[in-house]
Amino acid sequence: MEFLEVIRKRRTTNGPFLNRPVSREHQHLLMEAASRAPSHFNSQPWRFILIEDQAKREKIAEIGGQTMQQLIADGKFFERYRPYFRFSEKELEERRDGILIDQLPGPLRPFTRQIMSPSALGLLRTLRVPQTLGEDNRKLIAGSPLLLAALLDKQEYRPGELSGFYSVLGLGMAIENIWLTTVELGMGIQFVSTPMEVPAAWEELKALLEVPAHLELMAIYRLGYLPAEKPRPRIDWKSDHRKRISQYVFRDSCATPESDG
């Protein structure tokens, strides 16, 4: 696949993966891709855990489901992410960012805008939306044949210092290398974000993964091979739009937006 085509085909996988283990060869290719990322003075501060063990995957899935349910029920999810919800193609076309909420289970569709607002917690709980989303999240994680934990070495990762910024920047580039390589391998990947928004859950994951004191757990992802037909989850969204160049690029200074032509 041509490199620019790979970039343009990069996606986040919100749906299920094939029930098929990720080959050791492909796992190592993903790790090699990560290692090719740039880092400050070639420090390579990233570390990774490849998680195939079923019991560990199921426990991480349980934590992912519980934290999703908790964040929805408490209203924290909507408080944090409401600025990114779009409810029409027109709104998405104008903003060209965020996610279009275009798929909900039948009983929820009349309440789309209300569901995605912090003022609708009572309705959310009545319709059991937190439980639905939590269980869907648990199933997606549990059904992922490979989970990937990303960590940083604290010798380089020192928050509040430039080394901390350089380390996070390097890890971000390493993850992007992994993400792009999944496209070439016919795989998908998704950030498992909800556990890190609940401090107690994040500590539980650190203990489960036996993270030593000199490493910092930074993120967890789920990976697997993509099915030929990609069924969408019951609650799903589209996020294919990208901002126009004039919306995020400037020429010579911030006073002059770049033209789209």
PDB file of C-alpha atoms in Angstrom:
ATOM      1  CA  MET A   1       0.000   0.000   0.000  1.00  0.00           C
ATOM      2  CA  GLU A   2       1.311   3.479  -0.851  1.00  0.00           C
ATOM      3  CA  PHE A   3       2.343   5.446   2.224  1.00  0.00           C
ATOM      4  CA  LEU A   4      -0.076   8.358   1.735  1.00  0.00           C
ATOM      5  CA  GLU A   5      -2.884   5.872   1.123  1.00  0.00           C
ATOM      6  CA  VAL A   6      -2.089   4.248   4.476  1.00  0.00           C
ATOM      7  CA  ILE A   7      -2.293   7.640   6.198  1.00  0.00           C
ATOM      8  CA  ARG A   8      -5.620   8.427   4.554  1.00  0.00           C
ATOM      9  CA  LYS A   9      -7.049   5.022   5.507  1.00  0.00           C
ATOM     10  CA  ARG A  10      -6.071   5.282   9.165  1.00  0.00           C
ATOM     11  CA  ARG A  11      -9.144   4.806  11.341  1.00  0.00           C
ATOM     12  CA  THR A  12     -10.194   4.073  14.900  1.00  0.00           C
ATOM     13  CA  THR A  13     -12.002   0.739  15.137  1.00  0.00           C
ATOM     14  CA  ASN A  14     -15.175   1.080  17.211  1.00  0.00           C
ATOM     15  CA  GLY A  15     -16.508  -2.365  16.315  1.00  0.00           C
ATOM     16  CA  PRO A  16     -15.469  -5.976  16.968  1.00  0.00           C
ATOM     17  CA  PHE A  17     -12.415  -7.806  15.657  1.00  0.00           C
ATOM     18  CA  LEU A  18     -12.139 -11.286  14.200  1.00  0.00           C
ATOM     19  CA  ASN A  19     -11.910 -14.092  16.747  1.00  0.00           C
ATOM     20  CA  ARG A  20      -8.371 -14.869  15.641  1.00  0.00           C
ATOM     21  CA  PRO A  21      -5.070 -14.402  17.484  1.00  0.00           C
ATOM     22  CA  VAL A  22      -2.699 -11.741  16.203  1.00  0.00           C
ATOM     23  CA  SER A  23       0.337 -13.589  14.846  1.00  0.00           C
ATOM     24  CA  ARG A  24       3.609 -13.220  16.716  1.00  0.00           C
ATOM     25  CA  GLU A  25       5.165 -11.993  13.460  1.00  0.00           C
ATOM     26  CA  HIS A  26       2.647  -9.155  13.224  1.00  0.00           C
ATOM     27  CA  GLN A  27       3.033  -8.298  16.895  1.00  0.00           C
ATOM     28  CA  HIS A  28       6.767  -7.918  16.421  1.00  0.00           C
ATOM     29  CA  LEU A  29       6.261  -5.859  13.253  1.00  0.00           C
ATOM     30  CA  LEU A  30       4.098  -3.457  15.276  1.00  0.00           C
ATOM     31  CA  MET A  31       6.815  -3.221  17.907  1.00  0.00           C
ATOM     32  CA  GLU A  32       9.497  -2.644  15.265  1.00  0.00           C
ATOM     33  CA  ALA A  33       7.370   0.150  13.788  1.00  0.00           C
ATOM     34  CA  ALA A  34       7.132   1.734  17.245  1.00  0.00           C
ATOM     35  CA  SER A  35      10.889   1.520  17.704  1.00  0.00           C
ATOM     36  CA  ARG A  36      11.453   3.489  14.491  1.00  0.00           C
ATOM     37  CA  ALA A  37       9.778   6.586  15.925  1.00  0.00           C
ATOM     38  CA  PRO A  38      12.011   9.574  16.714  1.00  0.00           C
ATOM     39  CA  SER A  39      12.893  10.334  20.324  1.00  0.00           C
ATOM     40  CA  HIS A  40      14.994  12.964  22.090  1.00  0.00           C
ATOM     41  CA  PHE A  41      18.679  11.978  21.792  1.00  0.00           C
ATOM     42  CA  ASN A  42      17.441   8.546  20.670  1.00  0.00           C
ATOM     43  CA  SER A  43      16.375   7.878  24.262  1.00  0.00           C
ATOM     44  CA  GLN A  44      13.559   5.511  23.162  1.00  0.00           C
ATOM     45  CA  PRO A  45      11.708   5.940  26.477  1.00  0.00           C
ATOM     46  CA  TRP A  46       8.726   3.809  25.465  1.00  0.00           C
ATOM     47  CA  ARG A  47       7.982   0.345  26.806  1.00  0.00           C
ATOM     48  CA  PHE A  48       5.113  -1.949  25.775  1.00  0.00           C
ATOM     49  CA  ILE A  49       3.242  -4.933  27.185  1.00  0.00           C
ATOM     50  CA  LEU A  50       1.644  -7.317  24.675  1.00  0.00           C
ATOM     51  CA  ILE A  51      -1.345  -8.854  26.470  1.00  0.00           C
ATOM     52  CA  GLU A  52      -2.784 -12.102  25.093  1.00  0.00           C
ATOM     53  CA  ASP A  53      -3.571 -13.905  28.357  1.00  0.00           C
ATOM     54  CA  GLN A  54      -7.335 -14.445  28.387  1.00  0.00           C
ATOM     55  CA  ALA A  55      -7.786 -13.935  32.132  1.00  0.00           C
ATOM     56  CA  LYS A  56      -5.923 -10.626  32.010  1.00  0.00           C
ATOM     57  CA  ARG A  57      -7.854  -9.476  28.947  1.00  0.00           C
ATOM     58  CA  GLU A  58     -11.160 -10.316  30.617  1.00  0.00           C
ATOM     59  CA  LYS A  59     -10.158  -8.464  33.790  1.00  0.00           C
ATOM     60  CA  ILE A  60      -9.127  -5.389  31.786  1.00  0.00           C
ATOM     61  CA  ALA A  61     -12.421  -5.655  29.898  1.00  0.00           C
ATOM     62  CA  GLU A  62     -14.317  -5.772  33.191  1.00  0.00           C
ATOM     63  CA  ILE A  63     -12.532  -2.626  34.369  1.00  0.00           C
ATOM     64  CA  GLY A  64     -13.206  -0.957  31.009  1.00  0.00           C
ATOM     65  CA  GLY A  65     -16.903  -1.780  31.213  1.00  0.00           C
ATOM     66  CA  GLN A  66     -17.265  -0.664  34.824  1.00  0.00           C
ATOM     67  CA  THR A  67     -15.490   2.641  34.228  1.00  0.00           C
ATOM     68  CA  MET A  68     -17.560   3.388  31.125  1.00  0.00           C
ATOM     69  CA  GLN A  69     -20.754   2.743  33.089  1.00  0.00           C
ATOM     70  CA  GLN A  70     -19.530   4.885  36.000  1.00  0.00           C
ATOM     71  CA  LEU A  71     -18.500   7.830  33.801  1.00  0.00           C
ATOM     72  CA  ILE A  72     -21.835   7.815  31.949  1.00  0.00           C
ATOM     73  CA  ALA A  73     -23.932   7.454  35.115  1.00  0.00           C
ATOM     74  CA  ASP A  74     -22.033  10.236  36.908  1.00  0.00           C
ATOM     75  CA  GLY A  75     -22.333  12.586  33.955  1.00  0.00           C
ATOM     76  CA  LYS A  76     -18.550  13.019  33.739  1.00  0.00           C
ATOM     77  CA  PHE A  77     -18.384  11.534  30.246  1.00  0.00           C
ATOM     78  CA  PHE A  78     -20.759  14.141  28.822  1.00  0.00           C
ATOM     79  CA  GLU A  79     -19.224  16.964  30.822  1.00  0.00           C
ATOM     80  CA  ARG A  80     -15.830  16.137  29.339  1.00  0.00           C
ATOM     81  CA  TYR A  81     -16.767  15.292  25.739  1.00  0.00           C
ATOM     82  CA  ARG A  82     -19.952  17.253  24.967  1.00  0.00           C
ATOM     83  CA  PRO A  83     -18.020  19.889  22.917  1.00  0.00           C
ATOM     84  CA  TYR A  84     -17.189  17.170  20.374  1.00  0.00           C
ATOM     85  CA  PHE A  85     -20.705  15.796  19.749  1.00  0.00           C
ATOM     86  CA  ARG A  86     -22.305  16.671  16.390  1.00  0.00           C
ATOM     87  CA  PHE A  87     -25.956  15.899  15.650  1.00  0.00           C
ATOM     88  CA  SER A  88     -26.282  16.568  11.910  1.00  0.00           C
ATOM     89  CA  GLU A  89     -24.246  16.263   8.731  1.00  0.00           C
ATOM     90  CA  LYS A  90     -24.579  20.041   8.350  1.00  0.00           C
ATOM     91  CA  GLU A  91     -23.045  20.705  11.747  1.00  0.00           C
ATOM     92  CA  LEU A  92     -20.238  18.233  11.050  1.00  0.00           C
ATOM     93  CA  GLU A  93     -19.574  19.767   7.639  1.00  0.00           C
ATOM     94  CA  GLU A  94     -19.319  23.254   9.141  1.00  0.00           C
ATOM     95  CA  ARG A  95     -17.082  22.302  12.064  1.00  0.00           C
ATOM     96  CA  ARG A  96     -15.226  19.415  10.402  1.00  0.00           C
ATOM     97  CA  ASP A  97     -14.232  17.963  13.757  1.00  0.00           C
ATOM     98  CA  GLY A  98     -15.786  15.929  16.553  1.00  0.00           C
ATOM     99  CA  ILE A  99     -18.049  12.910  16.082  1.00  0.00           C
ATOM    100  CA  LEU A 100     -21.431  12.589  14.393  1.00  0.00           C
ATOM    101  CA  ILE A 101     -23.894  10.717  16.615  1.00  0.00           C
ATOM    102  CA  ASP A 102     -25.751   8.946  13.825  1.00  0.00           C
ATOM    103  CA  GLN A 103     -26.440   5.500  15.260  1.00  0.00           C
ATOM    104  CA  LEU A 104     -28.369   4.679  18.426  1.00  0.00           C
ATOM    105  CA  PRO A 105     -30.639   1.762  19.371  1.00  0.00           C
ATOM    106  CA  GLY A 106     -34.258   2.348  18.283  1.00  0.00           C
ATOM    107  CA  PRO A 107     -35.664   3.322  21.707  1.00  0.00           C
ATOM    108  CA  LEU A 108     -32.971   5.988  22.130  1.00  0.00           C
ATOM    109  CA  ARG A 109     -33.197   7.692  18.741  1.00  0.00           C
ATOM    110  CA  PRO A 110     -35.972  10.161  19.668  1.00  0.00           C
ATOM    111  CA  PHE A 111     -33.772  11.345  22.535  1.00  0.00           C
ATOM    112  CA  THR A 112     -30.467  11.734  20.654  1.00  0.00           C
ATOM    113  CA  ARG A 113     -29.721  15.296  21.707  1.00  0.00           C
ATOM    114  CA  GLN A 114     -30.988  14.748  25.247  1.00  0.00           C
ATOM    115  CA  ILE A 115     -28.950  11.560  25.647  1.00  0.00           C
ATOM    116  CA  MET A 116     -25.764  13.417  24.829  1.00  0.00           C
ATOM    117  CA  SER A 117     -26.268  16.193  27.390  1.00  0.00           C
ATOM    118  CA  PRO A 118     -25.398  16.378  31.097  1.00  0.00           C
ATOM    119  CA  SER A 119     -28.924  17.517  31.955  1.00  0.00           C
ATOM    120  CA  ALA A 120     -30.432  14.192  30.916  1.00  0.00           C
ATOM    121  CA  LEU A 121     -28.920  11.930  33.591  1.00  0.00           C
ATOM    122  CA  GLY A 122     -32.342  10.852  34.842  1.00  0.00           C
ATOM    123  CA  LEU A 123     -33.416   9.820  31.334  1.00  0.00           C
ATOM    124  CA  LEU A 124     -30.090   8.078  30.769  1.00  0.00           C
ATOM    125  CA  ARG A 125     -30.492   6.020  33.914  1.00  0.00           C
ATOM    126  CA  THR A 126     -34.136   5.189  33.187  1.00  0.00           C
ATOM    127  CA  LEU A 127     -33.188   3.909  29.741  1.00  0.00           C
ATOM    128  CA  ARG A 128     -30.212   2.036  31.252  1.00  0.00           C
ATOM    129  CA  VAL A 129     -27.801   3.764  28.879  1.00  0.00           C
ATOM    130  CA  PRO A 130     -24.843   3.543  31.325  1.00  0.00           C
ATOM    131  CA  GLN A 131     -25.300  -0.225  31.627  1.00  0.00           C
ATOM    132  CA  THR A 132     -25.710  -0.620  27.857  1.00  0.00           C
ATOM    133  CA  LEU A 133     -22.568   1.332  27.055  1.00  0.00           C
ATOM    134  CA  GLY A 134     -20.612  -0.317  29.848  1.00  0.00           C
ATOM    135  CA  GLU A 135     -21.507  -3.826  28.704  1.00  0.00           C
ATOM    136  CA  ASP A 136     -20.802  -2.982  25.065  1.00  0.00           C
ATOM    137  CA  ASN A 137     -17.392  -1.636  26.070  1.00  0.00           C
ATOM    138  CA  ARG A 138     -16.646  -4.746  28.128  1.00  0.00           C
ATOM    139  CA  LYS A 139     -17.529  -7.036  25.212  1.00  0.00           C
ATOM    140  CA  LEU A 140     -15.412  -5.086  22.741  1.00  0.00           C
ATOM    141  CA  ILE A 141     -12.343  -5.238  24.982  1.00  0.00           C
ATOM    142  CA  ALA A 142     -12.861  -8.873  25.981  1.00  0.00           C
ATOM    143  CA  GLY A 143     -13.299  -9.841  22.327  1.00  0.00           C
ATOM    144  CA  SER A 144     -10.027  -8.212  21.306  1.00  0.00           C
ATOM    145  CA  PRO A 145      -7.331 -10.873  20.788  1.00  0.00           C
ATOM    146  CA  LEU A 146      -4.521  -8.472  21.685  1.00  0.00           C
ATOM    147  CA  LEU A 147      -4.295  -5.629  24.174  1.00  0.00           C
ATOM    148  CA  LEU A 148      -1.332  -3.296  24.203  1.00  0.00           C
ATOM    149  CA  ALA A 149      -0.154  -1.313  27.206  1.00  0.00           C
ATOM    150  CA  ALA A 150       2.107   1.678  26.526  1.00  0.00           C
ATOM    151  CA  LEU A 151       4.488   2.837  29.249  1.00  0.00           C
ATOM    152  CA  LEU A 152       7.304   5.349  29.707  1.00  0.00           C
ATOM    153  CA  ASP A 153      10.596   4.941  31.540  1.00  0.00           C
ATOM    154  CA  LYS A 154      10.682   7.456  34.411  1.00  0.00           C
ATOM    155  CA  GLN A 155      14.398   8.014  33.897  1.00  0.00           C
ATOM    156  CA  GLU A 156      13.314  10.062  30.872  1.00  0.00           C
ATOM    157  CA  TYR A 157       9.658  10.733  31.701  1.00  0.00           C
ATOM    158  CA  ARG A 158       9.810  13.486  34.324  1.00  0.00           C
ATOM    159  CA  PRO A 159       6.550  15.481  34.295  1.00  0.00           C
ATOM    160  CA  GLY A 160       7.059  19.200  34.670  1.00  0.00           C
ATOM    161  CA  GLU A 161      10.437  19.053  32.931  1.00  0.00           C
ATOM    162  CA  LEU A 162      11.189  19.208  29.220  1.00  0.00           C
ATOM    163  CA  SER A 163      12.185  15.537  29.342  1.00  0.00           C
ATOM    164  CA  GLY A 164       8.589  14.747  30.293  1.00  0.00           C
ATOM    165  CA  PHE A 165       7.270  16.588  27.248  1.00  0.00           C
ATOM    166  CA  TYR A 166       9.865  14.989  24.974  1.00  0.00           C
ATOM    167  CA  SER A 167       8.949  11.530  26.277  1.00  0.00           C
ATOM    168  CA  VAL A 168       5.206  11.987  25.699  1.00  0.00           C
ATOM    169  CA  LEU A 169       5.928  13.398  22.235  1.00  0.00           C
ATOM    170  CA  GLY A 170       8.083  10.385  21.393  1.00  0.00           C
ATOM    171  CA  LEU A 171       5.510   7.911  22.684  1.00  0.00           C
ATOM    172  CA  GLY A 172       2.825   9.620  20.626  1.00  0.00           C
ATOM    173  CA  MET A 173       4.899   9.180  17.486  1.00  0.00           C
ATOM    174  CA  ALA A 174       5.614   5.543  18.360  1.00  0.00           C
ATOM    175  CA  ILE A 175       1.886   4.884  18.796  1.00  0.00           C
ATOM    176  CA  GLU A 176       1.144   6.559  15.458  1.00  0.00           C
ATOM    177  CA  ASN A 177       3.688   4.255  13.798  1.00  0.00           C
ATOM    178  CA  ILE A 178       1.834   1.300  15.322  1.00  0.00           C
ATOM    179  CA  TRP A 179      -1.518   2.720  14.211  1.00  0.00           C
ATOM    180  CA  LEU A 180      -0.388   3.171  10.612  1.00  0.00           C
ATOM    181  CA  THR A 181       1.136  -0.307  10.531  1.00  0.00           C
ATOM    182  CA  THR A 182      -2.202  -1.849  11.524  1.00  0.00           C
ATOM    183  CA  VAL A 183      -3.626  -0.464   8.273  1.00  0.00           C
ATOM    184  CA  GLU A 184      -0.988  -2.334   6.259  1.00  0.00           C
ATOM    185  CA  LEU A 185      -1.631  -5.557   8.220  1.00  0.00           C
ATOM    186  CA  GLY A 186      -5.425  -5.541   7.863  1.00  0.00           C
ATOM    187  CA  MET A 187      -5.841  -4.811  11.543  1.00  0.00           C
ATOM    188  CA  GLY A 188      -7.719  -2.280  13.632  1.00  0.00           C
ATOM    189  CA  ILE A 189      -6.899  -0.460  16.865  1.00  0.00           C
ATOM    190  CA  GLN A 190      -8.775   1.550  19.484  1.00  0.00           C
ATOM    191  CA  PHE A 191      -7.740   3.496  22.573  1.00  0.00           C
ATOM    192  CA  VAL A 192      -9.210   2.049  25.788  1.00  0.00           C
ATOM    193  CA  SER A 193      -9.593   5.384  27.548  1.00  0.00           C
ATOM    194  CA  THR A 194     -12.188   5.037  30.294  1.00  0.00           C
ATOM    195  CA  PRO A 195     -10.035   3.290  32.961  1.00  0.00           C
ATOM    196  CA  MET A 196      -7.519   6.140  32.997  1.00  0.00           C
ATOM    197  CA  GLU A 197     -10.322   8.604  33.809  1.00  0.00           C
ATOM    198  CA  VAL A 198     -10.995   6.781  37.103  1.00  0.00           C
ATOM    199  CA  PRO A 199      -7.827   6.892  39.253  1.00  0.00           C
ATOM    200  CA  ALA A 200      -8.686   3.821  41.343  1.00  0.00           C
ATOM    201  CA  ALA A 201      -9.285   1.768  38.183  1.00  0.00           C
ATOM    202  CA  TRP A 202      -5.982   2.914  36.700  1.00  0.00           C
ATOM    203  CA  GLU A 203      -4.166   1.814  39.851  1.00  0.00           C
ATOM    204  CA  GLU A 204      -5.925  -1.545  39.594  1.00  0.00           C
ATOM    205  CA  LEU A 205      -4.615  -1.949  36.048  1.00  0.00           C
ATOM    206  CA  LYS A 206      -1.089  -1.075  37.149  1.00  0.00           C
ATOM    207  CA  ALA A 207      -1.249  -3.816  39.769  1.00  0.00           C
ATOM    208  CA  LEU A 208      -2.727  -6.313  37.294  1.00  0.00           C
ATOM    209  CA  LEU A 209       0.094  -5.615  34.817  1.00  0.00           C
ATOM    210  CA  GLU A 210       2.750  -5.602  37.569  1.00  0.00           C
ATOM    211  CA  VAL A 211       4.076  -2.211  36.487  1.00  0.00           C
ATOM    212  CA  PRO A 212       7.345  -1.576  38.384  1.00  0.00           C
ATOM    213  CA  ALA A 213       8.128   1.707  40.123  1.00  0.00           C
ATOM    214  CA  HIS A 214      10.499   2.904  37.394  1.00  0.00           C
ATOM    215  CA  LEU A 215       7.807   2.742  34.677  1.00  0.00           C
ATOM    216  CA  GLU A 216       4.640   4.822  34.189  1.00  0.00           C
ATOM    217  CA  LEU A 217       1.573   3.258  32.573  1.00  0.00           C
ATOM    218  CA  MET A 218       0.388   5.765  29.969  1.00  0.00           C
ATOM    219  CA  ALA A 219      -2.291   4.116  27.805  1.00  0.00           C
ATOM    220  CA  ILE A 220      -3.982   0.867  26.760  1.00  0.00           C
ATOM    221  CA  TYR A 221      -5.178  -0.111  23.280  1.00  0.00           C
ATOM    222  CA  ARG A 222      -7.145  -3.013  21.858  1.00  0.00           C
ATOM    223  CA  LEU A 223      -6.101  -4.588  18.556  1.00  0.00           C
ATOM    224  CA  GLY A 224      -7.158  -7.337  16.188  1.00  0.00           C
ATOM    225  CA  TYR A 225      -7.814  -8.301  12.592  1.00  0.00           C
ATOM    226  CA  LEU A 226     -10.728  -6.587  10.882  1.00  0.00           C
ATOM    227  CA  PRO A 227     -13.683  -8.594   9.522  1.00  0.00           C
ATOM    228  CA  ALA A 228     -14.565  -8.173   5.839  1.00  0.00           C
ATOM    229  CA  GLU A 229     -17.933  -6.784   6.913  1.00  0.00           C
ATOM    230  CA  LYS A 230     -17.575  -4.211   9.649  1.00  0.00           C
ATOM    231  CA  PRO A 231     -20.794  -4.176  11.702  1.00  0.00           C
ATOM    232  CA  ARG A 232     -21.270  -0.961  13.638  1.00  0.00           C
ATOM    233  CA  PRO A 233     -21.909  -1.108  17.392  1.00  0.00           C
ATOM    234  CA  ARG A 234     -25.399  -0.313  18.698  1.00  0.00           C
ATOM    235  CA  ILE A 235     -24.159   3.095  19.795  1.00  0.00           C
ATOM    236  CA  ASP A 236     -21.681   4.419  17.269  1.00  0.00           C
ATOM    237  CA  TRP A 237     -20.525   7.575  15.516  1.00  0.00           C
ATOM    238  CA  LYS A 238     -18.690   8.785  12.451  1.00  0.00           C
ATOM    239  CA  SER A 239     -15.534  10.887  12.629  1.00  0.00           C
ATOM    240  CA  ASP A 240     -14.181  10.939   9.075  1.00  0.00           C
ATOM    241  CA  HIS A 241     -14.145  14.705   8.565  1.00  0.00           C
ATOM    242  CA  ARG A 242     -10.941  16.705   8.861  1.00  0.00           C
ATOM    243  CA  LYS A 243     -10.585  20.455   9.191  1.00  0.00           C
ATOM    244  CA  ARG A 244      -9.807  22.464   6.071  1.00  0.00           C
ATOM    245  CA  ILE A 245      -6.230  23.749   5.841  1.00  0.00           C
ATOM    246  CA  SER A 246      -7.468  27.296   6.476  1.00  0.00           C
ATOM    247  CA  GLN A 247      -8.875  26.165   9.835  1.00  0.00           C
ATOM    248  CA  TYR A 248      -5.595  24.978  11.326  1.00  0.00           C
ATOM    249  CA  VAL A 249      -2.636  26.264   9.255  1.00  0.00           C
ATOM    250  CA  PHE A 250      -1.146  29.752   9.190  1.00  0.00           C
ATOM    251  CA  ARG A 251       1.334  31.405   6.845  1.00  0.00           C
ATOM    252  CA  ASP A 252       4.382  33.123   8.424  1.00  0.00           C
ATOM    253  CA  SER A 253       2.486  34.052  11.632  1.00  0.00           C
ATOM    254  CA  CYS A 254      -0.776  33.347  13.433  1.00  0.00           C
ATOM    255  CA  ALA A 255      -2.185  36.530  11.912  1.00  0.00           C
ATOM    256  CA  THR A 256      -2.524  34.988   8.431  1.00  0.00           C
ATOM    257  CA  PRO A 257      -4.542  31.782   7.897  1.00  0.00           C
ATOM    258  CA  GLU A 258      -3.309  29.636   5.030  1.00  0.00           C
ATOM    259  CA  SER A 259      -5.661  29.492   2.039  1.00  0.00           C
ATOM    260  CA  ASP A 260      -7.360  26.221   1.089  1.00  0.00           C
ATOM    261  CA  GLY A 261      -6.323  26.597  -2.578  1.00  0.00           C
TER     262      GLY A 261
END
